Every structure is written in C-alpha cells, then in structure tokens.
Coordinates of C-alpha atoms in Angstrom, one line a residue:
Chain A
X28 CA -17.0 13.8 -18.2
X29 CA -19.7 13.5 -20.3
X30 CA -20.7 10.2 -21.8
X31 CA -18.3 7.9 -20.2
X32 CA -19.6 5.8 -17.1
X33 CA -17.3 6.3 -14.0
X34 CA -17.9 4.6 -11.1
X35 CA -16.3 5.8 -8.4
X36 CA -16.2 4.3 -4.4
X37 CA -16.1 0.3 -5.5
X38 CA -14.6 -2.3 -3.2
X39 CA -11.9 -2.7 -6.1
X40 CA -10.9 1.4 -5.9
X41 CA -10.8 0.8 -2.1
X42 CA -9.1 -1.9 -2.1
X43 CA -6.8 -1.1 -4.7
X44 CA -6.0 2.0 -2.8
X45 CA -4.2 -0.2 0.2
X46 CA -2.4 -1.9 -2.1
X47 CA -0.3 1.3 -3.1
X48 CA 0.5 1.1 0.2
X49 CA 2.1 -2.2 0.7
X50 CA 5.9 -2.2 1.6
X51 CA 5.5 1.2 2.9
X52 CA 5.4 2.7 6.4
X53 CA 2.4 5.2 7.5
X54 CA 3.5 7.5 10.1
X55 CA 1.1 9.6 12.7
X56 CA 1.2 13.3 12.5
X57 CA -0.2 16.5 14.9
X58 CA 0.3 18.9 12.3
X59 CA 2.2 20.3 9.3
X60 CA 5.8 20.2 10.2
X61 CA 5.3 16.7 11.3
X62 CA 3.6 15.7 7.9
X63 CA 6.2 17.6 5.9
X64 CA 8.9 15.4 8.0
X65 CA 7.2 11.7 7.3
X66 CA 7.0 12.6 3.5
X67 CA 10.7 14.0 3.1
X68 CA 11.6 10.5 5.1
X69 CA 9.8 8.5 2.7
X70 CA 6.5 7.6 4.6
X71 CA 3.8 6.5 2.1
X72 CA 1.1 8.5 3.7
X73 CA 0.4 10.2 7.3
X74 CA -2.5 9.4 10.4
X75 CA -3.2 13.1 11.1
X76 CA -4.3 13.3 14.5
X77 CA -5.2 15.5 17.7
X78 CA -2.1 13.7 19.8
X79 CA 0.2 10.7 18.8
X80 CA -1.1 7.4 21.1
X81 CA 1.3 8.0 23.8
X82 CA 0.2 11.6 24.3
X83 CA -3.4 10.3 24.4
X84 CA -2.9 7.5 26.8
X85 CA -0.7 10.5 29.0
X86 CA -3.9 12.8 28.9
X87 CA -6.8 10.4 29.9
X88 CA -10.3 11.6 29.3
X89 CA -12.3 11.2 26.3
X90 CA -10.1 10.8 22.8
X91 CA -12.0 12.1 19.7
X92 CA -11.8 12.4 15.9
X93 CA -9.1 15.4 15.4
X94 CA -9.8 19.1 14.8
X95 CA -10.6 19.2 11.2
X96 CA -8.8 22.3 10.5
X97 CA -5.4 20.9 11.8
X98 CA -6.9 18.0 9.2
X99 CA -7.7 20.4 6.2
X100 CA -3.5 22.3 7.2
X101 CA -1.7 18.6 6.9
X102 CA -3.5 17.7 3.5
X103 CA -2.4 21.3 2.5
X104 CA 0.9 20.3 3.4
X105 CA 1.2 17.2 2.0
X106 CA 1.0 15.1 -1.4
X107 CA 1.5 12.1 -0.1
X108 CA -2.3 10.4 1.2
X109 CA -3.8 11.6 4.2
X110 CA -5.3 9.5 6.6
X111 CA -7.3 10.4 9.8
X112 CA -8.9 8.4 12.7
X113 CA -12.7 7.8 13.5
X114 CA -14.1 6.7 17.1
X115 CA -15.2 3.1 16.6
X116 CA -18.8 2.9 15.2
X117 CA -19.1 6.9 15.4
X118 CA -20.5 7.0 11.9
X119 CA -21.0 10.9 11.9
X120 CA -17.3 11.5 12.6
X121 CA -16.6 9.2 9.6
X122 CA -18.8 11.1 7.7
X123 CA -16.8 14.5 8.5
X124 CA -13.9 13.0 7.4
X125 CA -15.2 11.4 4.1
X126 CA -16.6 15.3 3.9
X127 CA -12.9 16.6 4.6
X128 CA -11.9 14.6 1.8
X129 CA -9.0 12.2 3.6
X130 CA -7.6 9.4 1.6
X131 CA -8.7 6.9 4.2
X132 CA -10.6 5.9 7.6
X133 CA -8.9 4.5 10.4
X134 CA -11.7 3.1 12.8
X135 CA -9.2 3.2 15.6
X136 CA -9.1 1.7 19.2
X137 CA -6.8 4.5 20.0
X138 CA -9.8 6.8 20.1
X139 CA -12.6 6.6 23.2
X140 CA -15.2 4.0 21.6
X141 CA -18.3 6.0 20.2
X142 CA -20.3 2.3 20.4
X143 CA -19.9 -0.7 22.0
X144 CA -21.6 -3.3 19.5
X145 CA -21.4 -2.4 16.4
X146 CA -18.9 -1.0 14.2
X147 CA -19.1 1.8 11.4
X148 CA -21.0 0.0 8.1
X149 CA -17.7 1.1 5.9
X150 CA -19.4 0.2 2.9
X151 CA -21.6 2.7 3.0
X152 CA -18.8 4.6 2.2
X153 CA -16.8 5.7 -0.6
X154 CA -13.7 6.2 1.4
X155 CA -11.9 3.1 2.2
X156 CA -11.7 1.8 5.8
X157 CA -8.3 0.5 8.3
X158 CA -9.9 -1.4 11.1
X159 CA -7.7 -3.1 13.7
X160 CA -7.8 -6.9 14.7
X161 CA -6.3 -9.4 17.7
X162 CA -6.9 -12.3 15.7
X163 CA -8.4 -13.8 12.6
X164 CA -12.3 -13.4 13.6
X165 CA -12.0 -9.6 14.5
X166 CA -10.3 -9.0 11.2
X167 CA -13.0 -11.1 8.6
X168 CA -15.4 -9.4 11.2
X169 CA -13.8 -5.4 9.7
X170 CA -13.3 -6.7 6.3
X171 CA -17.4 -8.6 6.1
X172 CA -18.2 -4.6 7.1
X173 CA -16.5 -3.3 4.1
X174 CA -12.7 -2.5 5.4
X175 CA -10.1 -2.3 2.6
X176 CA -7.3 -3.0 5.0
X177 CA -6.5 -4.5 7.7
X178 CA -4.0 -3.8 10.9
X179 CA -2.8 -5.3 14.1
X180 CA -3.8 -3.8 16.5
X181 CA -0.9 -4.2 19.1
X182 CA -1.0 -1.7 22.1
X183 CA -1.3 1.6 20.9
X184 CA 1.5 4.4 22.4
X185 CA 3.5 1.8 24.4
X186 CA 6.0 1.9 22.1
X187 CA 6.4 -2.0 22.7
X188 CA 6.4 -4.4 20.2
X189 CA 4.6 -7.5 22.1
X190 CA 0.9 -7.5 21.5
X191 CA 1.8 -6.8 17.8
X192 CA 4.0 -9.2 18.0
X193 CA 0.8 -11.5 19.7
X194 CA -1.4 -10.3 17.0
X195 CA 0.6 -11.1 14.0
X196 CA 1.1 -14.6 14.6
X197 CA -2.0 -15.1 15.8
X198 CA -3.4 -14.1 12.2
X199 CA -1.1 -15.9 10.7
X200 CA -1.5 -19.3 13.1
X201 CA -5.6 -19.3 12.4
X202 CA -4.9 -18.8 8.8
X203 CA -2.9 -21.8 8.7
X204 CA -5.7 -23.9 10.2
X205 CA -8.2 -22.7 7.8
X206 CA -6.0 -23.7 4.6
X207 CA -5.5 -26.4 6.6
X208 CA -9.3 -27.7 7.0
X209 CA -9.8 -26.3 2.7
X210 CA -11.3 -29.9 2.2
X211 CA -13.5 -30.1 5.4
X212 CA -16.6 -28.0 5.1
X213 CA -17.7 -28.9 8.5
X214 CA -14.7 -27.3 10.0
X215 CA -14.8 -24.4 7.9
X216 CA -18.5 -24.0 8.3
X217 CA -17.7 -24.1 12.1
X218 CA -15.1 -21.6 12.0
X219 CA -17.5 -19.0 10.2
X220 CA -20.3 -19.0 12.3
X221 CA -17.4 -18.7 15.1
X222 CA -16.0 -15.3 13.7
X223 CA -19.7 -14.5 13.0
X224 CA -18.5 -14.1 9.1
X225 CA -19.9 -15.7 5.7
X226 CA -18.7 -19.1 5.0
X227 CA -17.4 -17.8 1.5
X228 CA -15.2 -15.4 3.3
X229 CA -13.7 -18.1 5.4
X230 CA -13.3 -20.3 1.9
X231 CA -11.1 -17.3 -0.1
X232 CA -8.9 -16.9 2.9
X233 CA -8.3 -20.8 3.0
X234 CA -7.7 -20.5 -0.7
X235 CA -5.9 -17.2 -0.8
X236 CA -3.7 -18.7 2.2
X237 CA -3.6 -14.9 3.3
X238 CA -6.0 -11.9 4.3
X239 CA -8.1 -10.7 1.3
X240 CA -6.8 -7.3 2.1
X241 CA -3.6 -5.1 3.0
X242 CA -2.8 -6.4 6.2
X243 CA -0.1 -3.9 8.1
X244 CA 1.1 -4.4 11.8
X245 CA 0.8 -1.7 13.8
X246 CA 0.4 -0.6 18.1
X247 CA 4.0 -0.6 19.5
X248 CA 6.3 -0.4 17.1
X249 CA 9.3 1.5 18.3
X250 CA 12.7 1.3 15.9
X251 CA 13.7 -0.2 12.5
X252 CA 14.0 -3.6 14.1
X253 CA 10.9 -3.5 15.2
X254 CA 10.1 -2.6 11.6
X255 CA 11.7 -5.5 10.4
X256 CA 10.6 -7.9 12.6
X257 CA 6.4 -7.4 11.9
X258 CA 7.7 -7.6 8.5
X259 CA 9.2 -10.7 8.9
X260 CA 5.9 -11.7 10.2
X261 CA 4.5 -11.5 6.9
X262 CA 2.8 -8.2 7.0
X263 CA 2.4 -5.8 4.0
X264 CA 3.8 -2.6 5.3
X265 CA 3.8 -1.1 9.0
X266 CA 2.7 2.0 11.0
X267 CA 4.3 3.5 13.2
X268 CA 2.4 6.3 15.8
X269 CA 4.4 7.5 18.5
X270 CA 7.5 5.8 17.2
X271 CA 8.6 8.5 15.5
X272 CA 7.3 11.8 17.0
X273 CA 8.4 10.9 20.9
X274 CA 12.3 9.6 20.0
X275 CA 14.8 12.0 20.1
X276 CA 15.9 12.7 16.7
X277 CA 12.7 12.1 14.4
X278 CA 13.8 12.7 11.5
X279 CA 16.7 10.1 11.2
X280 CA 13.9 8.0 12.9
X281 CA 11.5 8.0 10.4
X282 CA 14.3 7.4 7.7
X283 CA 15.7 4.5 9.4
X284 CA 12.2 3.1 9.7
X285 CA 11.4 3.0 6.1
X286 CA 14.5 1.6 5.1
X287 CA 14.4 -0.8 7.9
X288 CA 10.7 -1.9 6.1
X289 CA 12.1 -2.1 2.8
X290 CA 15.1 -4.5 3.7
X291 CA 13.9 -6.4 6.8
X292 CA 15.2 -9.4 5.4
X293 CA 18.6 -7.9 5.3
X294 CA 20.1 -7.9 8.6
X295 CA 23.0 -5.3 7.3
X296 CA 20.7 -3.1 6.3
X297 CA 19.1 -2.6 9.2
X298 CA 21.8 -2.7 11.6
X299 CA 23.1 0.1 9.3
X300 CA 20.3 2.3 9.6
X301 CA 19.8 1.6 13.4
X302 CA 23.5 2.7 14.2
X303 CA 23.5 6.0 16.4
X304 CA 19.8 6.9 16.1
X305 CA 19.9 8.4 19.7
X306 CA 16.9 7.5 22.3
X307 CA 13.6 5.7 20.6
X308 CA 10.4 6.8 23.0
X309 CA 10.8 5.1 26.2
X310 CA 7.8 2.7 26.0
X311 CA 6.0 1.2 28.4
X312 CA 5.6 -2.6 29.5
X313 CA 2.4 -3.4 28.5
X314 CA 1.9 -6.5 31.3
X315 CA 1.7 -3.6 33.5
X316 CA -1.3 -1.4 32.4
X317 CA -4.7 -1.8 33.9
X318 CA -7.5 -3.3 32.4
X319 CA -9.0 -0.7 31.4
X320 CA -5.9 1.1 30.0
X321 CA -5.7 -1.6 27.5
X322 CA -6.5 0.1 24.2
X323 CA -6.6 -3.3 22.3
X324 CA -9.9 -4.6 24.1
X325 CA -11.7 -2.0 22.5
X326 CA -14.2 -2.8 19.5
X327 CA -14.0 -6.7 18.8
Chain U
X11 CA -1.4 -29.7 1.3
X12 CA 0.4 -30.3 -1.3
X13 CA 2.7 -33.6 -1.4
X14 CA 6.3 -33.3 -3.0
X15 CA 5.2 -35.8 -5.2
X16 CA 2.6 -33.6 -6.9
X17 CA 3.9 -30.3 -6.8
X18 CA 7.3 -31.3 -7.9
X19 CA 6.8 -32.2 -11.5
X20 CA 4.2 -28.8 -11.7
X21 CA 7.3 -26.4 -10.9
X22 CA 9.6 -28.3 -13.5
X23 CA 7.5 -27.8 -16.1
X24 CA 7.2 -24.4 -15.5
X25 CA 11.1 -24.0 -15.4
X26 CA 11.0 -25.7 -18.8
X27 CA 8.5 -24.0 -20.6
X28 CA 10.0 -20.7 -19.6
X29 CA 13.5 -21.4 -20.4
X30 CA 14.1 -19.0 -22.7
X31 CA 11.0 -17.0 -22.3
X32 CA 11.4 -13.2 -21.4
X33 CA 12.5 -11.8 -18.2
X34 CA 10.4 -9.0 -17.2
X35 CA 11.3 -7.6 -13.7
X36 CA 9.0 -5.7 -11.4
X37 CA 10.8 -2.7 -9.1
X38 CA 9.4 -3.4 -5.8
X39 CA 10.9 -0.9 -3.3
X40 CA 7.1 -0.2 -2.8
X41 CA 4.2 -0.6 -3.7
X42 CA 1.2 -3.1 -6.4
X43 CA 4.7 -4.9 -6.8
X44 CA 2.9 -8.6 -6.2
X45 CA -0.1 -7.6 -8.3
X46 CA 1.7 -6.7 -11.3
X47 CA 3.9 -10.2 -10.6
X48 CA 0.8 -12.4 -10.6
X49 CA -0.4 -11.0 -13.7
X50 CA 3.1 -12.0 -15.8
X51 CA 3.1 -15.2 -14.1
X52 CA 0.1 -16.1 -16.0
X53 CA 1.6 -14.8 -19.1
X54 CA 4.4 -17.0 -21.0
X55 CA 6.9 -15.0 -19.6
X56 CA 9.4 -15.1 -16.7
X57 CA 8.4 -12.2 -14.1
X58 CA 11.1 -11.3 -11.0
X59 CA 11.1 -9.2 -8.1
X60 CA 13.7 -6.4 -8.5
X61 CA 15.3 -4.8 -5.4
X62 CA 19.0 -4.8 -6.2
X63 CA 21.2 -3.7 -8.6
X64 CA 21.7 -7.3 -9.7
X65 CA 18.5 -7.9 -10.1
X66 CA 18.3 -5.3 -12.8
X67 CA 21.5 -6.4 -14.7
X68 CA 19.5 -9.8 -15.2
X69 CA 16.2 -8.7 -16.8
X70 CA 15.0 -7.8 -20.3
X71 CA 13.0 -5.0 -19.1
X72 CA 11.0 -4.0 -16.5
X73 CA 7.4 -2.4 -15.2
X74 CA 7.6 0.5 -12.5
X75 CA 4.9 0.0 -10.4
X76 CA 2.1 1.9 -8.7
X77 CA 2.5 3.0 -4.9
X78 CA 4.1 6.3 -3.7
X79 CA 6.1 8.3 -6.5
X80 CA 7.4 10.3 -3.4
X81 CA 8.5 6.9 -1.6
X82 CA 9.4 5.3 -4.3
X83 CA 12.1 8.0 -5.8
X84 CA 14.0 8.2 -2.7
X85 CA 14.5 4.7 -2.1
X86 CA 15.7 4.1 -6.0
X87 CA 18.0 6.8 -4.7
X88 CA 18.7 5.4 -1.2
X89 CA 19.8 2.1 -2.8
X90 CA 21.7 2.8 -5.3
X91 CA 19.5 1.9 -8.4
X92 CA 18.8 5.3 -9.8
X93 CA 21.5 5.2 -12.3
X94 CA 21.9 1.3 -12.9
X95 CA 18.4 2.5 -13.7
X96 CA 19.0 5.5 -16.0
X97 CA 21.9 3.5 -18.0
X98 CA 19.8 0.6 -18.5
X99 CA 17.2 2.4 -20.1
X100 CA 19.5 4.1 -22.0
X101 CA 20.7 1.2 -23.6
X102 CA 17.2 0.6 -24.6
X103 CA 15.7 -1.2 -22.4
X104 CA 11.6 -1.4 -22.5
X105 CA 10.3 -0.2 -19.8
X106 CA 6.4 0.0 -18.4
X107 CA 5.0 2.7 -16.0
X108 CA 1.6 2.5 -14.0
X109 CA 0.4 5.4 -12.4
X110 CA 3.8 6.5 -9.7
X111 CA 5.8 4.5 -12.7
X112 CA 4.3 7.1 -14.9
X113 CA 5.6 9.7 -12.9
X114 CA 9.1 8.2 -12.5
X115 CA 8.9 8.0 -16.2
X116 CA 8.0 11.7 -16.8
X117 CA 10.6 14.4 -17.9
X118 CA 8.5 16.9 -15.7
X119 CA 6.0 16.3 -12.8
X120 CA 5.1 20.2 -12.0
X121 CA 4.5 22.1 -8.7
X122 CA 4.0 19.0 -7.0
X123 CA 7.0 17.7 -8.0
X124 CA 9.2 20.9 -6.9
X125 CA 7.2 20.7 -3.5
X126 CA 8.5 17.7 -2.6
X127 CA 11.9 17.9 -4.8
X128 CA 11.5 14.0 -6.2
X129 CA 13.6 13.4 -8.5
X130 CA 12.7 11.5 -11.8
X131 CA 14.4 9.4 -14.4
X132 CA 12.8 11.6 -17.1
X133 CA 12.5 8.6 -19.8
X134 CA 9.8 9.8 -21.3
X135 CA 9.5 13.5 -22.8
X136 CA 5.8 14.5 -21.1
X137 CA 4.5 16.6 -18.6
X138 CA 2.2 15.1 -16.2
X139 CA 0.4 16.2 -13.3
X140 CA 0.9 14.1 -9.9
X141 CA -3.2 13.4 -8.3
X142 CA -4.6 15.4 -11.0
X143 CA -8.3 14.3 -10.8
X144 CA -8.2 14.7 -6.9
X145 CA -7.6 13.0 -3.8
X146 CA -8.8 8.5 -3.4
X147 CA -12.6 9.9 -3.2
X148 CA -11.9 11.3 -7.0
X149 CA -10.3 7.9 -7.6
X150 CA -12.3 5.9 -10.4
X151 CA -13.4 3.0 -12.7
X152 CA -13.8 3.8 -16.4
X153 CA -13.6 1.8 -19.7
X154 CA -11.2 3.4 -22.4
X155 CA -10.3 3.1 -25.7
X156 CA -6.3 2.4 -25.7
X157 CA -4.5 2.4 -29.3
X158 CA -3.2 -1.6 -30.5
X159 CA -5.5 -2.7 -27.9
X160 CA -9.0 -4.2 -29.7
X161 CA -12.2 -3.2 -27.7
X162 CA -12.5 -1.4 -24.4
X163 CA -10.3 -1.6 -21.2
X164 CA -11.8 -1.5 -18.1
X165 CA -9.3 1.1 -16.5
X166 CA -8.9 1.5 -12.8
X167 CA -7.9 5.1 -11.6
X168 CA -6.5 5.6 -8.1
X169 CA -5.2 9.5 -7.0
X170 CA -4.0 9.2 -10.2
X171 CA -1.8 11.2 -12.2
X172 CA -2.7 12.8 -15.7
X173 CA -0.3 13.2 -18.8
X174 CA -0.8 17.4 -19.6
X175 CA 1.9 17.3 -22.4
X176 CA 3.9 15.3 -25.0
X177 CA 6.4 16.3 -26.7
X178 CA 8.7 15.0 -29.3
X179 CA 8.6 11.4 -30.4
X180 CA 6.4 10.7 -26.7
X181 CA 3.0 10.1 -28.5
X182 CA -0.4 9.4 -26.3
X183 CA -2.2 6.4 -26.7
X184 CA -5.2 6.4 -24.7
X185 CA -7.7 9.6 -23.4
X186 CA -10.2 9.4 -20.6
X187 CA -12.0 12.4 -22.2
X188 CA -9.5 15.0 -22.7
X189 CA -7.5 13.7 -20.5
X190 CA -4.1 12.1 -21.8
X191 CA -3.7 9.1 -19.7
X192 CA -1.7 6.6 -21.5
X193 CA 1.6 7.3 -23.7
X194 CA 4.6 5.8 -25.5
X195 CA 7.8 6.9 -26.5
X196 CA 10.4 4.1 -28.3
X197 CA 11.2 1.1 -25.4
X198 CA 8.9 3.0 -22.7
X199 CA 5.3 2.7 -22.2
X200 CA 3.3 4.6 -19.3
X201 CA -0.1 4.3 -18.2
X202 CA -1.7 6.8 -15.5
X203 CA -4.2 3.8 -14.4
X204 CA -3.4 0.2 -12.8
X205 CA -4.0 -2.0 -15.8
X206 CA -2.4 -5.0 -12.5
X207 CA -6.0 -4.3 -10.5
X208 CA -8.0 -5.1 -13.7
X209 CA -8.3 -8.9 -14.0
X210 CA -7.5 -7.9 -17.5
X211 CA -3.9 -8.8 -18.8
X212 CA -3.7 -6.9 -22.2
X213 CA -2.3 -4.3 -21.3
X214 CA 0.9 -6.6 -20.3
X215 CA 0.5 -8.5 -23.5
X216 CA 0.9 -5.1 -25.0
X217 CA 3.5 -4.3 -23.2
X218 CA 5.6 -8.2 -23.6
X219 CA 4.7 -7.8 -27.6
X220 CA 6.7 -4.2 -27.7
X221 CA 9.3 -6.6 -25.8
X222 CA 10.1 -8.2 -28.7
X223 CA 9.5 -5.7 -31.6

C-alpha cells in the first residue's frame, strides 16, 4: 500500500488481538480433525500441539515446540486463530512460530523449560505472547516482557480444577491490596521492587483494579462447571487442553464448554448443558504428584 | 475506597442526566464487548450489555462487536437471538458492526463462510472477505479518511475482514487503499476495523448521530 503509514506488531494490535478473545474458550488440538471439531463447537481459536497435557505428562521425557507441519495442516484447516506453544525462554522456537505465521505465542510450562532465568523478550516480537502466572508478581513479571495476555497457570493435564482455582484468587486477592494501598507510595513502591516490575505497572493495575491485559484461567479445567466456576472468578475467557480431547464424547464436550463460559452466571444453563455428557478425562489429584511433576513451578 | 457518601450522589447524577438519553446495547455473547461499553459510557448516552432476548426488546439500537464471527453466529443461534435479532432490524433498527459485526452484517461472507457454514443476518447487501489482509501478523495500524467524519481516523486492523462488493443502496464510506473497509446501508453501519481500541470515539458519535436522524 503505497503512501499510507502501517504499522504493524504494536502493543495496541497485540493487545487488541486478546481482547477478541475475551468470553470465549481456546481449546488444544493434535491435528486437523481436532481443530475442525473446536471450531464447529464454537471455540474462539485452537493451541495446536504435539500431545494434549495429559498425554505429555503420560510420556515423560523432553516436551518440545510441535512439528510445524502438523502446525502449517491445522491453520489449513481452520479460520478461526491458531495458536501454538513455545518452551519457556526458547527464543528460536518462538521465532519458528512467528515464521509459521500462528496468531499467537503460548510461552508454556506445559513444555520442558528451554531456560531457567529468563523468559522469551516478547516484545521483540510482532506476534503477541500468553504467558502463565501463580500469582500477581509472575504475571506483571510476563506482561513488563511484552505479553498481551495473561493465564493461570493451574496444573496442566490433571484435569483438576484446584491450582487454577489457587491461582485465580490469588490474582485477584494481591490485586485488591494494591488498589487498596493506591494512596501509599511506599507500599506500592515496596510491592514493585517485590515482583521485580516498574512502579508505573504496579500504579495502572491499582488504578485499573484489574490486569492490564486478557487474563484467561487455564491448567485443569475439566467440564462446563468448571468453565463457569474460573469465570465466576473474574476471568476473561478460559482454556481448556485435555478437557476436551480425553472425555468421552468430545464434541458435546466442547459445546457444553462454551456455552457453560458464556452463561456461568446462570446456573440453568449450565446444568442444562452438563446433563448426560458421558465420562469427562479422569484427572488426577494434583496433592499427589511429585515435585518435580509439578508443571506449575516452571518459569517464575 | 470509595465511601457511600461520595459515590452515591456521582451515580444519581448519572441516572439523571441519562434519563431519556439513547439506549445503545452492545451484543456480548463474545468478544471487545467491554471496550465498546466504555467508549458509550463516556458518550451522553446510555450503553447496556445484551445477552438475552429481553435485553434486545429494550434498546434503541445496537453495535455487534469484534471477536469470533464463527463463535459469535452460533451462540446468537444457540440462544435464541438470531431472529429477535433479524426482526428488530427489520423494523429499522440502527445497527453498528466492527470487524466480526461486519461479517454478521454481510449478505455474503465467501469460501470462508461456506467452510465453516456460519450463518449471517445479511443486513447489509455487501460481500466481504473474512481475514482478508492475512492472519494477526498482517494485523495493522493505519489512519483513514472515513466519509462525515472531519480529518483522519487512526484505524486499528486485527485479522480483519475486507468489504469486496456493494451493492444496492449499501454504499462504502471509507478505503484503506483500494480496499473497501467501512460501509452503510439505511439504519446499519459496518466498519472492518475496531474504532473501540482507538482512544478515539467519533466513530460512535457517528454512529449515535445516525441514531437520531
């Protein structure tokens, strides 16, 4: 176009891209009958990856960024947005994906960390970034390296709702203390260099009373109720990885799930869309995994 | 926090200065529902969240938002507000589409469309093309020149869709290059960018001001 000044990658366009998000459910995907699936349900975009979480805890070994020709197949298939996960801080990875032309990053704890101490720079990029957070400092800590969204980071292919649950509220609880303090630099100033974040950062969320970005739940998240419950919560939309895929009848799963996001305040609703779904995943209780089985302890 | 005592008084006025001020409803099944909200609530109108079927009965007209078109279609289908929808608008009233909205809007959204089978309300009488300029890396910022609207907008473009055709009385408004991506057709306006991401509210002004031709 010639004559007309386009900018393209900005923290507004990345940012902005979340937002079309919000209210919606994002559904993981190992290939193009899966993808085709989540977008007949109603799933506002797909995580295309090598295994769903469950499959990747089952395996062991080294997780990685997924093939990018089963990538490439599911954009193919697909016109909702594509999304695809990074190892944390593997920048090259990132960069294949940007390459492969995927809607958005996920620098996920589900994959095998690619570095322990720092994370990818995402605003070196003009694909936006999902990063995953415990609590308040991890999350200002992805969004002061560029992230355009934000997501709990629960426990990843458990299929139980707790640490999302955990994480949520947590969010929530040290966003309350921040809008709290708005008046009392000292405790504001305190709380930055705590998260290791800008003190302006710390002053827009006590303003804003909320994340400055798309905040979804996500890591455990099993049925409509479950759906409805992060929701509740206060978060903008969820995801849903193994959910879906590893229950018996998928696609009434994936439906119920969406519907369950859009009236989670209306118990009728969902109990109408939960009635005779069949078996969700089986799950696993999460007080029961080793240390190092814990997915969420990755990346901080 | 706020005291009772202070914020009281704050929301009454409000209540009173919009008494008979305009209803403009936002769909929000899904979606930049809560952007386009904020940017009415600065505006001397009154701006709702519509979900239901009563919702829509009570509003003077409403915006479509941005998000999913896919999404979007089925759950105006799943609940119910397809046709409350379609009749509305048939009894003329205004509505405003941003980028899915568009879509929604559109008489015809093209291979894409008959890939996934959405349906559409088919409002307006225009072709368009769902992600025409590309995927989110193709998504852009660029000021246009929109027609009734004095200088230039700075347009925000994300995987957004491109008007290929009008037809009828459905005439275009604004062009980013040759591309059509703003139109009107009587009560129904449709914009392929996200005039609600912005910071720029004249669009909406645009948009309340056809309102009440």
């Amino acid at each position: 176009m010639k004559g007309i000044t386009l900018k393209h990658g900005t923290q507004r366009l990345k940012e902005g891209f979340a937002k079309m998000q919000k209210g919606g459910v994002i559904m993981d995907v190992v290939n193009e009958k899966q993808a085709k699936i989540a977008e007949e349900a109603g799933a506002v975009a797909v995580m295309a990856l090598h295994a769903v979480p469950a499959d990747i805890r089952k395996e062991g070994g080294v997780a990685r960024m997924a093939d990018p020709l089963v990538i490439e197949q599911i954009m193919k298939a697909v016109t909702i947005p594509v999304m695809a996960k990074a190892r944390i801080g593997h920048v090259a990875e990132a960069q294949v994906l940007q390459e492969l032309g995927v809607d958005m990053i996920d620098e996920s704890e589900v994959l095998t960390p690619a570095d322990e101490e720092h994370h990818i720079d995402k605003s070196q990029f003009t694909i936006p970034f999902v990063c995953g957070a415990r609590d308040l400092g991890e999350a200002l800590r992805r969004i002061d390296e560029g992230a355009a969204m934000i997501r709990t980071k629960g426990e990843p292919g458990t299929g139980n709702v707790v640490e999302a649950v955990r994480h949520a509220r947590k969010v929530n609880q040290e966003i309350a203390e921040l809008v709290k303090n708005i008046n009392n630099a000292s405790v504001l100033e305190k709380k930055a260099n705590e998260y290791g974040v800008p003190l302006s950062l710390v002053k827009k969320i006590a303003q804003e009373k909320r994340l400055t970005v798309v905040n979804f739940a996500a890591g455990g998240i099993a049925t409509p109720a479950d759906a409805a419950l992060m929701m509740q919560l206060g978060v903008d939309g969820v995801f849903v990885g193994s959910g879906i895929f590893k229950s018996q009848f998928p696609e009434k799963f994936a439906k119920a799930i969406v519907e369950a996001t859009r009236h989670y305040d209306d118990a009728s609703v969902v109990a109408r869309v939960s009635r005779g779904l069949g078996t969700p995943m089986k799950g696993i209780e999460t007080s029961m995994l080793k240390k190092e089985e814990r997915m969420q302890d990755r990346g901080i | 926090m706020l005291s009772c005592e202070t914020s009281i008084p704050i929301i009454r006025t409000r209540i009173k200065r919009k008494a008979n001020a305009l209803k403009i409803g936002v769909l929000g099944l899904q979606g930049a529902v809560s952007e386009h909200l904020e940017v009415l609530r600065k505006l001397p109108v009154e701006a709702v969240w519509v979900k239901e079927d009563k919702h829509l009965a009570a509003v003077d007209a409403l915006i479509l938002p941005g998000g999913e078109s896919t999404t979007i279609s089925t759950l105006l289908e799943k609940n119910r507000l397809f046709e409350p929808l379609k009749e509305r608008a048939s009894n003329g009233m205004p509505i405003f589409g941003t980028c899915a909205g568009l879509v929604l809007l559109a008489k015809d959204a093209g291979r894409q469309q008959q890939q996934t089978g959405q349906k559409l309300l088919e409002l307006m009488d225009m072709r368009v093309n769902r992600n025409a300029f590309g995927r989110q890396k193709d998504s852009m910022e660029a000021p246009i020149t929109i027609q009734g609207i004095a200088g230039k907008f700075p347009a925000v473009f994300i995987r957004a869709p491109v008007i290929e055709k009008v037809n009828g009385t459905c005439h275009i408004i604004a062009r980013l290059d040759q591309h059509i991506v703003a139109a009107e057709q009587e009560p129904f306006l449709a914009t392929s960018f996200h005039p609600e991401l912005s910071g720029d509210s004249r669009v909406h002004e645009y948009f309340i001001r056809k309102i009440k031709r």
